[in-house]
Amino acid sequence: MHNPAPHGQSDPHDFLEIDRLYTQEERMLRDTVRRFSSDRILPNIADWYEQGATPVELAREIGKLGLLGMHLEGYGCAGASSVDYGIACLELEAADSGIRSMVSVQGSLAMFPIWAYGSEEQKQEWLPRMATGEVIGCFGLTEADAGSDPSGMRTHAKRDGDDWIINGSKMWISNGPFADIAVVWARTDDGVRGFVIPTDTPGFSAPEIKGKLSLRASRTSELVLDDVRVPDGFRLPGVSSMRGPLSCLSEARYGIAWGAMGAARACYETALAYAKERVQFGKPIAGFQLTQAKLVDMMVAINRGTLVALHLGRMKDEGRLTPEQVSFGKFDNVRNALAIARQARSILGGNGITLEYPVMRHMANLETVYTYEGTNEIHTLILGQAITGQAAFN
Ligand code: TGC
Ligand code: FAD
C-alpha cells in the first residue's frame, strides 16, 4: 500500500498529475511545441494580433516541425497519433487560437479530405508540399446564407465535357487570403462534391474580411468563384455527399477540444501569477475568497477538460471515437475555456483589457472558437439528438 502524498503538495499547474498519463514521447513532443511557441510565437503574437496578420513563413516553420497534417500517414506526413496531434493543438492554442486554427485548417480541413477522398495523383501532387508548408490550403464550406446548415449551400459545379464550371461564393474562410489551394464544396447533379482548386485559377478570388475583433492573428476571406473552370482531375473522387465536408469537421473539432484547454491554461496561469503579485487592501488579491473561488473554478475546469480531451484522443487512436463524442469535447471544453478567459480577465482588472497580457486576446479569440466548427447551439443539438434519438435542428 502506498502512503498518500503529503497535504498541500498538489501542483497548481498540473493538479491531477495529468502529465503522468502521457508517454515519454508525448511529453517530448509537448516540450518541443511549447519551446517553439515561446521562442517564435509568444514574443510576436501581440503585434501580429494588432496588425491582423501572422507571417505566412510561420506556417513553413511549423511544417518543419512536422505538425502540418501530422496525424495523417504517408505522403510526407508525420503519421503521428491523434493524442500527439491534440497535444500540438493544445500547445499552439496556448499561444493563440489563430495559430492553432491555421494548423487545423491545413491539416484537418485541407489535407485530410485530399488524403481521405483524393485520387492517388491528387495525394502525390499536394500532400507532401502541404506537410512542409510550401503549399497552404483553405477549406470552403460556409456561405453567407449557409453557416450552421451547410447543406443549404448554393455554390454549384456543372459538368462541361471533361471539365467542371463552378459558380458561387464562400464566407469566413480561414487562411483564404494567402492560400495556394482551396478545397471547395459544391452542389452537383451527383451530390455534394469537393474540388481542389489552385487559387490562381481564372475566375477565383479571395477578398479578405477586415475589421475582425476576434482571431485577428488568423486571416480570413471570402471565396468568390465566377465561372471557374477546372478539369475533372481536380474533383475529389472518393465522396459525393455531405459526409465529405462533415467528416473533415470531426477531425478539426477534435483538435479544438484540446486546443481550447491550451487557451484556458494560458489564461489561468496568467491570472494565478497576477493574483499572487497584485496587492490591494494590504494583501495579494489571491488572498481574497472571491478571487480564490474564480481560480479554483478555472483550475478544476482545465483539469477536467484536459482529461476529457486525452480520453477522446485515446479513443480516437483506438478507432472508436464517434462524431457526437467529438461534439462533447468541442461543446464543453470551448464553453468552459471562454468562461475561464472571462474570469481571468476580471482578476487582471484594468490590465486585463490590454494586449500586454494574453487574456483578453484569448477571450476574444474564444468567441470565434465558440462559433466556428459548429456553434455551441449546434453541438447541443448534436448531443441532444444522440441521447434522445430526436433531431431538433429544424
Ligand atoms: P446529416 O444528415 O446528419 O449527415 C450527412 C452525412 O454526414 C455524416 N456526418 C458526419 N460524418 C462525420 N463526422 C460528422 N461530424 C458528421 N456529421 C454527419 C452522416 O453520417 C451522413 O452520412 P451518410 O453517409 O449517411 O450520408 O447532415 P446534416 O446536413 O443534417 O448535418 C446536420 C449538422 C447540423 C450536424 C451539420 O450540418 C453541422 O455540423 N453543422 C455545423 C456546420 C459547421 O460546423 N461548419 C463549420 C465550417 S468549417 C469551420 O468553421 C472552420 S473554422 C477553422 C478551424 O477549424 O480552426
Ligand atoms: P448562423 O448559422 O447564422 O448562426 C447564428 C446563430 O443562430 C448562432 O447562435 C447559432 O447557434 C444559431 N442557430 C442556427 N441554427 C440553429 C438551430 N437549428 N437551433 C438553435 N440555434 C441555431 N467556415 C468554413 O467553411 N471554413 C473556414 O475556414 C471557416 N473559418 C472561420 C473563421 C472565423 C473567424 C469565423 C468567425 C468563422 C469561420 N467559418 C469557417 C464559418 C463558421 O463555421 C460559421 O461561422 C459557423 O458555422 C456559424 O455559421 P454562421 O456564422 O452563418 O451563423
mmCIF file of N, CA, C and O in Angstrom, residues 8-78:
data_model
loop_
_atom_site.group_PDB
_atom_site.id
_atom_site.type_symbol
_atom_site.label_atom_id
_atom_site.label_comp_id
_atom_site.label_asym_id
_atom_site.label_seq_id
_atom_site.Cartn_x
_atom_site.Cartn_y
_atom_site.Cartn_z
ATOM 1 N N GLY A 8 -1.130 19.471 0.773
ATOM 2 C CA GLY A 8 -0.573 20.724 0.259
ATOM 3 C C GLY A 8 0.505 20.529 -0.792
ATOM 4 O O GLY A 8 1.167 21.479 -1.176
ATOM 5 N N GLN A 9 0.690 19.309 -1.282
ATOM 6 C CA GLN A 9 1.767 19.060 -2.248
ATOM 7 C C GLN A 9 1.261 18.999 -3.694
ATOM 8 O O GLN A 9 2.033 18.693 -4.584
ATOM 9 N N SER A 10 -0.019 19.237 -3.912
ATOM 10 C CA SER A 10 -0.521 19.146 -5.288
ATOM 11 C C SER A 10 -0.019 20.335 -6.099
ATOM 12 O O SER A 10 0.048 21.457 -5.588
ATOM 13 N N ASP A 11 0.312 20.066 -7.351
ATOM 14 C CA ASP A 11 0.915 21.084 -8.215
ATOM 15 C C ASP A 11 -0.185 21.973 -8.800
ATOM 16 O O ASP A 11 -1.049 21.477 -9.538
ATOM 17 N N PRO A 12 -0.150 23.282 -8.521
ATOM 18 C CA PRO A 12 -1.205 24.159 -9.068
ATOM 19 C C PRO A 12 -1.221 24.163 -10.597
ATOM 20 O O PRO A 12 -2.217 24.552 -11.213
ATOM 21 N N HIS A 13 -0.094 23.752 -11.209
ATOM 22 C CA HIS A 13 -0.010 23.785 -12.682
ATOM 23 C C HIS A 13 -0.363 22.437 -13.313
ATOM 24 O O HIS A 13 -0.457 22.330 -14.533
ATOM 25 N N ASP A 14 -0.513 21.412 -12.507
ATOM 26 C CA ASP A 14 -0.925 20.093 -13.018
ATOM 27 C C ASP A 14 -1.547 19.339 -11.848
ATOM 28 O O ASP A 14 -1.016 18.336 -11.368
ATOM 29 N N PHE A 15 -2.685 19.829 -11.416
ATOM 30 C CA PHE A 15 -3.252 19.407 -10.127
ATOM 31 C C PHE A 15 -3.517 17.907 -10.061
ATOM 32 O O PHE A 15 -3.273 17.258 -9.046
ATOM 33 N N LEU A 16 -4.033 17.352 -11.151
ATOM 34 C CA LEU A 16 -4.384 15.920 -11.153
ATOM 35 C C LEU A 16 -3.277 15.041 -11.733
ATOM 36 O O LEU A 16 -3.498 13.873 -12.018
ATOM 37 N N GLU A 17 -2.085 15.662 -11.909
ATOM 38 C CA GLU A 17 -0.934 14.899 -12.432
ATOM 39 C C GLU A 17 -1.260 14.230 -13.770
ATOM 40 O O GLU A 17 -0.940 13.067 -14.006
ATOM 41 N N ILE A 18 -1.856 15.025 -14.652
ATOM 42 C CA ILE A 18 -2.187 14.518 -15.981
ATOM 43 C C ILE A 18 -0.905 14.190 -16.753
ATOM 44 O O ILE A 18 -0.872 13.271 -17.580
ATOM 45 N N ASP A 19 0.150 14.917 -16.419
ATOM 46 C CA ASP A 19 1.444 14.658 -17.044
ATOM 47 C C ASP A 19 1.811 13.172 -17.009
ATOM 48 O O ASP A 19 2.401 12.644 -17.952
ATOM 49 N N ARG A 20 1.447 12.511 -15.938
ATOM 50 C CA ARG A 20 1.802 11.084 -15.786
ATOM 51 C C ARG A 20 1.043 10.191 -16.758
ATOM 52 O O ARG A 20 1.409 9.043 -16.968
ATOM 53 N N LEU A 21 -0.024 10.721 -17.338
ATOM 54 C CA LEU A 21 -0.809 9.914 -18.277
ATOM 55 C C LEU A 21 -0.237 9.949 -19.699
ATOM 56 O O LEU A 21 -0.697 9.224 -20.569
ATOM 57 N N TYR A 22 0.733 10.830 -19.921
ATOM 58 C CA TYR A 22 1.368 10.903 -21.246
ATOM 59 C C TYR A 22 2.571 9.969 -21.296
ATOM 60 O O TYR A 22 3.238 9.736 -20.283
ATOM 61 N N THR A 23 2.868 9.471 -22.490
ATOM 62 C CA THR A 23 4.085 8.679 -22.670
ATOM 63 C C THR A 23 5.281 9.634 -22.726
ATOM 64 O O THR A 23 5.120 10.853 -22.918
ATOM 65 N N GLN A 24 6.460 9.048 -22.637
ATOM 66 C CA GLN A 24 7.691 9.840 -22.734
ATOM 67 C C GLN A 24 7.734 10.601 -24.067
ATOM 68 O O GLN A 24 8.082 11.781 -24.115
ATOM 69 N N GLU A 25 7.335 9.926 -25.151
ATOM 70 C CA GLU A 25 7.356 10.561 -26.491
ATOM 71 C C GLU A 25 6.359 11.717 -26.544
ATOM 72 O O GLU A 25 6.628 12.753 -27.131
ATOM 73 N N GLU A 26 5.204 11.519 -25.924
ATOM 74 C CA GLU A 26 4.203 12.586 -25.929
ATOM 75 C C GLU A 26 4.716 13.802 -25.148
ATOM 76 O O GLU A 26 4.521 14.946 -25.573
ATOM 77 N N ARG A 27 5.396 13.551 -24.055
ATOM 78 C CA ARG A 27 5.955 14.687 -23.283
ATOM 79 C C ARG A 27 7.016 15.424 -24.093
ATOM 80 O O ARG A 27 7.109 16.647 -24.064
ATOM 81 N N MET A 28 7.816 14.643 -24.848
ATOM 82 C CA MET A 28 8.870 15.284 -25.658
ATOM 83 C C MET A 28 8.249 16.165 -26.741
ATOM 84 O O MET A 28 8.698 17.283 -26.981
ATOM 85 N N LEU A 29 7.189 15.650 -27.362
ATOM 86 C CA LEU A 29 6.508 16.447 -28.397
ATOM 87 C C LEU A 29 5.954 17.729 -27.769
ATOM 88 O O LEU A 29 6.127 18.832 -28.291
ATOM 89 N N ARG A 30 5.297 17.563 -26.619
ATOM 90 C CA ARG A 30 4.732 18.732 -25.933
ATOM 91 C C ARG A 30 5.817 19.771 -25.659
ATOM 92 O O ARG A 30 5.639 20.965 -25.920
ATOM 93 N N ASP A 31 6.958 19.325 -25.165
ATOM 94 C CA ASP A 31 8.034 20.268 -24.826
ATOM 95 C C ASP A 31 8.570 20.956 -26.074
ATOM 96 O O ASP A 31 8.886 22.147 -26.054
ATOM 97 N N THR A 32 8.655 20.194 -27.173
ATOM 98 C CA THR A 32 9.158 20.784 -28.429
ATOM 99 C C THR A 32 8.210 21.882 -28.916
ATOM 100 O O THR A 32 8.645 22.982 -29.282
ATOM 101 N N VAL A 33 6.904 21.584 -28.905
ATOM 102 C CA VAL A 33 5.947 22.592 -29.423
ATOM 103 C C VAL A 33 5.904 23.783 -28.468
ATOM 104 O O VAL A 33 5.852 24.942 -28.896
ATOM 105 N N ARG A 34 5.995 23.499 -27.169
ATOM 106 C CA ARG A 34 5.945 24.602 -26.194
ATOM 107 C C ARG A 34 7.163 25.519 -26.366
ATOM 108 O O ARG A 34 7.057 26.737 -26.296
ATOM 109 N N ARG A 35 8.323 24.898 -26.623
ATOM 110 C CA ARG A 35 9.538 25.707 -26.813
ATOM 111 C C ARG A 35 9.409 26.553 -28.088
ATOM 112 O O ARG A 35 9.722 27.752 -28.089
ATOM 113 N N PHE A 36 8.919 25.946 -29.148
ATOM 114 C CA PHE A 36 8.728 26.689 -30.402
ATOM 115 C C PHE A 36 7.808 27.876 -30.163
ATOM 116 O O PHE A 36 8.064 28.996 -30.600
ATOM 117 N N SER A 37 6.752 27.582 -29.417
ATOM 118 C CA SER A 37 5.772 28.612 -29.138
ATOM 119 C C SER A 37 6.398 29.758 -28.331
ATOM 120 O O SER A 37 6.199 30.940 -28.646
ATOM 121 N N SER A 38 7.177 29.414 -27.327
ATOM 122 C CA SER A 38 7.708 30.510 -26.509
ATOM 123 C C SER A 38 8.842 31.236 -27.218
ATOM 124 O O SER A 38 9.039 32.433 -27.006
ATOM 125 N N ASP A 39 9.570 30.552 -28.134
ATOM 126 C CA ASP A 39 10.650 31.247 -28.867
ATOM 127 C C ASP A 39 10.103 32.056 -30.027
ATOM 128 O O ASP A 39 10.582 33.150 -30.316
ATOM 129 N N ARG A 40 9.123 31.508 -30.714
ATOM 130 C CA ARG A 40 8.789 32.045 -32.028
ATOM 131 C C ARG A 40 7.437 32.753 -32.077
ATOM 132 O O ARG A 40 7.259 33.692 -32.838
ATOM 133 N N ILE A 41 6.485 32.270 -31.239
ATOM 134 C CA ILE A 41 5.138 32.865 -31.333
ATOM 135 C C ILE A 41 4.924 33.916 -30.239
ATOM 136 O O ILE A 41 4.556 35.057 -30.526
ATOM 137 N N LEU A 42 5.152 33.524 -29.002
ATOM 138 C CA LEU A 42 4.791 34.439 -27.903
ATOM 139 C C LEU A 42 5.470 35.812 -27.979
ATOM 140 O O LEU A 42 4.820 36.822 -27.693
ATOM 141 N N PRO A 43 6.750 35.904 -28.395
ATOM 142 C CA PRO A 43 7.344 37.255 -28.455
ATOM 143 C C PRO A 43 6.682 38.159 -29.497
ATOM 144 O O PRO A 43 6.829 39.376 -29.438
ATOM 145 N N ASN A 44 5.972 37.583 -30.460
ATOM 146 C CA ASN A 44 5.434 38.369 -31.582
ATOM 147 C C ASN A 44 3.919 38.454 -31.631
ATOM 148 O O ASN A 44 3.360 39.239 -32.393
ATOM 149 N N ILE A 45 3.256 37.594 -30.851
ATOM 150 C CA ILE A 45 1.826 37.398 -31.119
ATOM 151 C C ILE A 45 0.995 38.665 -30.896
ATOM 152 O O ILE A 45 0.042 38.925 -31.636
ATOM 153 N N ALA A 46 1.387 39.484 -29.908
ATOM 154 C CA ALA A 46 0.582 40.693 -29.668
ATOM 155 C C ALA A 46 0.636 41.612 -30.889
ATOM 156 O O ALA A 46 -0.392 42.183 -31.297
ATOM 157 N N ASP A 47 1.822 41.708 -31.505
ATOM 158 C CA ASP A 47 1.952 42.550 -32.710
ATOM 159 C C ASP A 47 1.161 41.952 -33.871
ATOM 160 O O ASP A 47 0.453 42.665 -34.587
ATOM 161 N N TRP A 48 1.306 40.659 -34.067
ATOM 162 C CA TRP A 48 0.584 40.016 -35.170
ATOM 163 C C TRP A 48 -0.922 40.208 -34.976
ATOM 164 O O TRP A 48 -1.652 40.443 -35.939
ATOM 165 N N TYR A 49 -1.346 40.087 -33.737
ATOM 166 C CA TYR A 49 -2.777 40.227 -33.439
ATOM 167 C C TYR A 49 -3.235 41.650 -33.756
ATOM 168 O O TYR A 49 -4.264 41.873 -34.397
ATOM 169 N N GLU A 50 -2.435 42.625 -33.300
ATOM 170 C CA GLU A 50 -2.819 44.020 -33.510
ATOM 171 C C GLU A 50 -2.840 44.360 -34.997
ATOM 172 O O GLU A 50 -3.743 45.040 -35.481
ATOM 173 N N GLN A 51 -1.851 43.834 -35.731
ATOM 174 C CA GLN A 51 -1.777 44.128 -37.172
ATOM 175 C C GLN A 51 -2.801 43.315 -37.973
ATOM 176 O O GLN A 51 -3.028 43.586 -39.153
ATOM 177 N N GLY A 52 -3.348 42.277 -37.347
ATOM 178 C CA GLY A 52 -4.309 41.437 -38.058
ATOM 179 C C GLY A 52 -3.644 40.551 -39.087
ATOM 180 O O GLY A 52 -4.237 40.238 -40.128
ATOM 181 N N ALA A 53 -2.424 40.121 -38.812
ATOM 182 C CA ALA A 53 -1.727 39.270 -39.780
ATOM 183 C C ALA A 53 -0.581 38.532 -39.110
ATOM 184 O O ALA A 53 0.170 39.134 -38.352
ATOM 185 N N THR A 54 -0.474 37.269 -39.425
ATOM 186 C CA THR A 54 0.677 36.475 -38.991
ATOM 187 C C THR A 54 1.459 36.137 -40.239
ATOM 188 O O THR A 54 0.858 35.760 -41.250
ATOM 189 N N PRO A 55 2.805 36.271 -40.214
ATOM 190 C CA PRO A 55 3.546 35.995 -41.457
ATOM 191 C C PRO A 55 3.364 34.553 -41.906
ATOM 192 O O PRO A 55 3.378 33.632 -41.086
ATOM 193 N N VAL A 56 3.219 34.381 -43.201
ATOM 194 C CA VAL A 56 2.973 33.044 -43.750
ATOM 195 C C VAL A 56 4.185 32.134 -43.531
ATOM 196 O O VAL A 56 4.059 30.907 -43.465
ATOM 197 N N GLU A 57 5.365 32.758 -43.348
ATOM 198 C CA GLU A 57 6.572 31.948 -43.089
ATOM 199 C C GLU A 57 6.399 31.085 -41.842
ATOM 200 O O GLU A 57 7.019 30.040 -41.704
ATOM 201 N N LEU A 58 5.565 31.558 -40.915
ATOM 202 C CA LEU A 58 5.363 30.762 -39.689
ATOM 203 C C LEU A 58 4.822 29.372 -40.040
ATOM 204 O O LEU A 58 5.192 28.370 -39.414
ATOM 205 N N ALA A 59 3.980 29.321 -41.062
ATOM 206 C CA ALA A 59 3.425 28.017 -41.474
ATOM 207 C C ALA A 59 4.549 27.086 -41.920
ATOM 208 O O ALA A 59 4.550 25.895 -41.618
ATOM 209 N N ARG A 60 5.512 27.645 -42.646
ATOM 210 C CA ARG A 60 6.635 26.809 -43.102
ATOM 211 C C ARG A 60 7.442 26.325 -41.894
ATOM 212 O O ARG A 60 7.904 25.189 -41.859
ATOM 213 N N GLU A 61 7.623 27.204 -40.908
ATOM 214 C CA GLU A 61 8.380 26.793 -39.720
ATOM 215 C C GLU A 61 7.633 25.685 -38.981
ATOM 216 O O GLU A 61 8.238 24.731 -38.478
ATOM 217 N N ILE A 62 6.316 25.822 -38.905
ATOM 218 C CA ILE A 62 5.520 24.787 -38.234
ATOM 219 C C ILE A 62 5.577 23.494 -39.056
ATOM 220 O O ILE A 62 5.627 22.389 -38.510
ATOM 221 N N GLY A 63 5.635 23.649 -40.380
ATOM 222 C CA GLY A 63 5.793 22.484 -41.261
ATOM 223 C C GLY A 63 7.105 21.764 -40.984
ATOM 224 O O GLY A 63 7.166 20.535 -40.924
ATOM 225 N N LYS A 64 8.164 22.551 -40.778
ATOM 226 C CA LYS A 64 9.481 21.939 -40.486
ATOM 227 C C LYS A 64 9.429 21.113 -39.211
ATOM 228 O O LYS A 64 10.134 20.115 -39.066
ATOM 229 N N LEU A 65 8.591 21.546 -38.274
ATOM 230 C CA LEU A 65 8.446 20.793 -37.014
ATOM 231 C C LEU A 65 7.643 19.506 -37.224
ATOM 232 O O LEU A 65 7.530 18.691 -36.313
ATOM 233 N N GLY A 66 7.043 19.363 -38.391
ATOM 234 C CA GLY A 66 6.274 18.145 -38.704
ATOM 235 C C GLY A 66 4.856 18.180 -38.168
ATOM 236 O O GLY A 66 4.231 17.138 -37.986
ATOM 237 N N LEU A 67 4.310 19.395 -37.953
ATOM 238 C CA LEU A 67 2.989 19.476 -37.327
ATOM 239 C C LEU A 67 1.837 19.628 -38.330
ATOM 240 O O LEU A 67 0.683 19.606 -37.933
ATOM 241 N N LEU A 68 2.158 19.821 -39.603
ATOM 242 C CA LEU A 68 1.076 20.038 -40.584
ATOM 243 C C LEU A 68 0.600 18.689 -41.128
ATOM 244 O O LEU A 68 1.387 17.939 -41.715
ATOM 245 N N GLY A 69 -0.645 18.378 -40.886
ATOM 246 C CA GLY A 69 -1.173 17.068 -41.291
ATOM 247 C C GLY A 69 -0.470 15.943 -40.557
ATOM 248 O O GLY A 69 -0.331 14.829 -41.066
ATOM 249 N N MET A 70 -0.060 16.234 -39.334
ATOM 250 C CA MET A 70 0.814 15.302 -38.597
ATOM 251 C C MET A 70 0.134 13.970 -38.289
ATOM 252 O O MET A 70 0.804 12.970 -38.113
ATOM 253 N N HIS A 71 -1.217 13.968 -38.230
ATOM 254 C CA HIS A 71 -1.903 12.728 -37.867
ATOM 255 C C HIS A 71 -2.251 11.880 -39.083
ATOM 256 O O HIS A 71 -2.945 10.875 -38.956
ATOM 257 N N LEU A 72 -1.760 12.284 -40.262
ATOM 258 C CA LEU A 72 -2.018 11.507 -41.475
ATOM 259 C C LEU A 72 -0.804 10.627 -41.777
ATOM 260 O O LEU A 72 0.328 10.985 -41.437
ATOM 261 N N GLU A 73 -1.065 9.499 -42.420
ATOM 262 C CA GLU A 73 0.000 8.529 -42.761
ATOM 263 C C GLU A 73 0.447 8.734 -44.191
ATOM 264 O O GLU A 73 -0.398 8.916 -45.071
ATOM 265 N N GLY A 74 1.740 8.639 -44.436
ATOM 266 C CA GLY A 74 2.273 8.627 -45.797
ATOM 267 C C GLY A 74 2.307 10.008 -46.436
ATOM 268 O O GLY A 74 1.941 11.021 -45.817
ATOM 269 N N TYR A 75 2.780 10.084 -47.678
ATOM 270 C CA TYR A 75 2.806 11.324 -48.469
ATOM 271 C C TYR A 75 3.521 12.460 -47.722
ATOM 272 O O TYR A 75 3.095 13.619 -47.759
ATOM 273 N N GLY A 76 4.584 12.109 -47.013
ATOM 274 C CA GLY A 76 5.376 13.138 -46.319
ATOM 275 C C GLY A 76 4.784 13.588 -44.996
ATOM 276 O O GLY A 76 5.332 14.468 -44.334
ATOM 277 N N CYS A 77 3.666 12.979 -44.582
ATOM 278 C CA CYS A 77 3.049 13.377 -43.297
ATOM 279 C C CYS A 77 3.680 12.548 -42.170
ATOM 280 O O CYS A 77 4.194 11.456 -42.401
ATOM 281 N N ALA A 78 3.596 13.102 -40.956
ATOM 282 C CA ALA A 78 4.360 12.510 -39.850
ATOM 283 C C ALA A 78 3.774 11.179 -39.354
ATOM 284 O O ALA A 78 4.480 10.402 -38.710
#
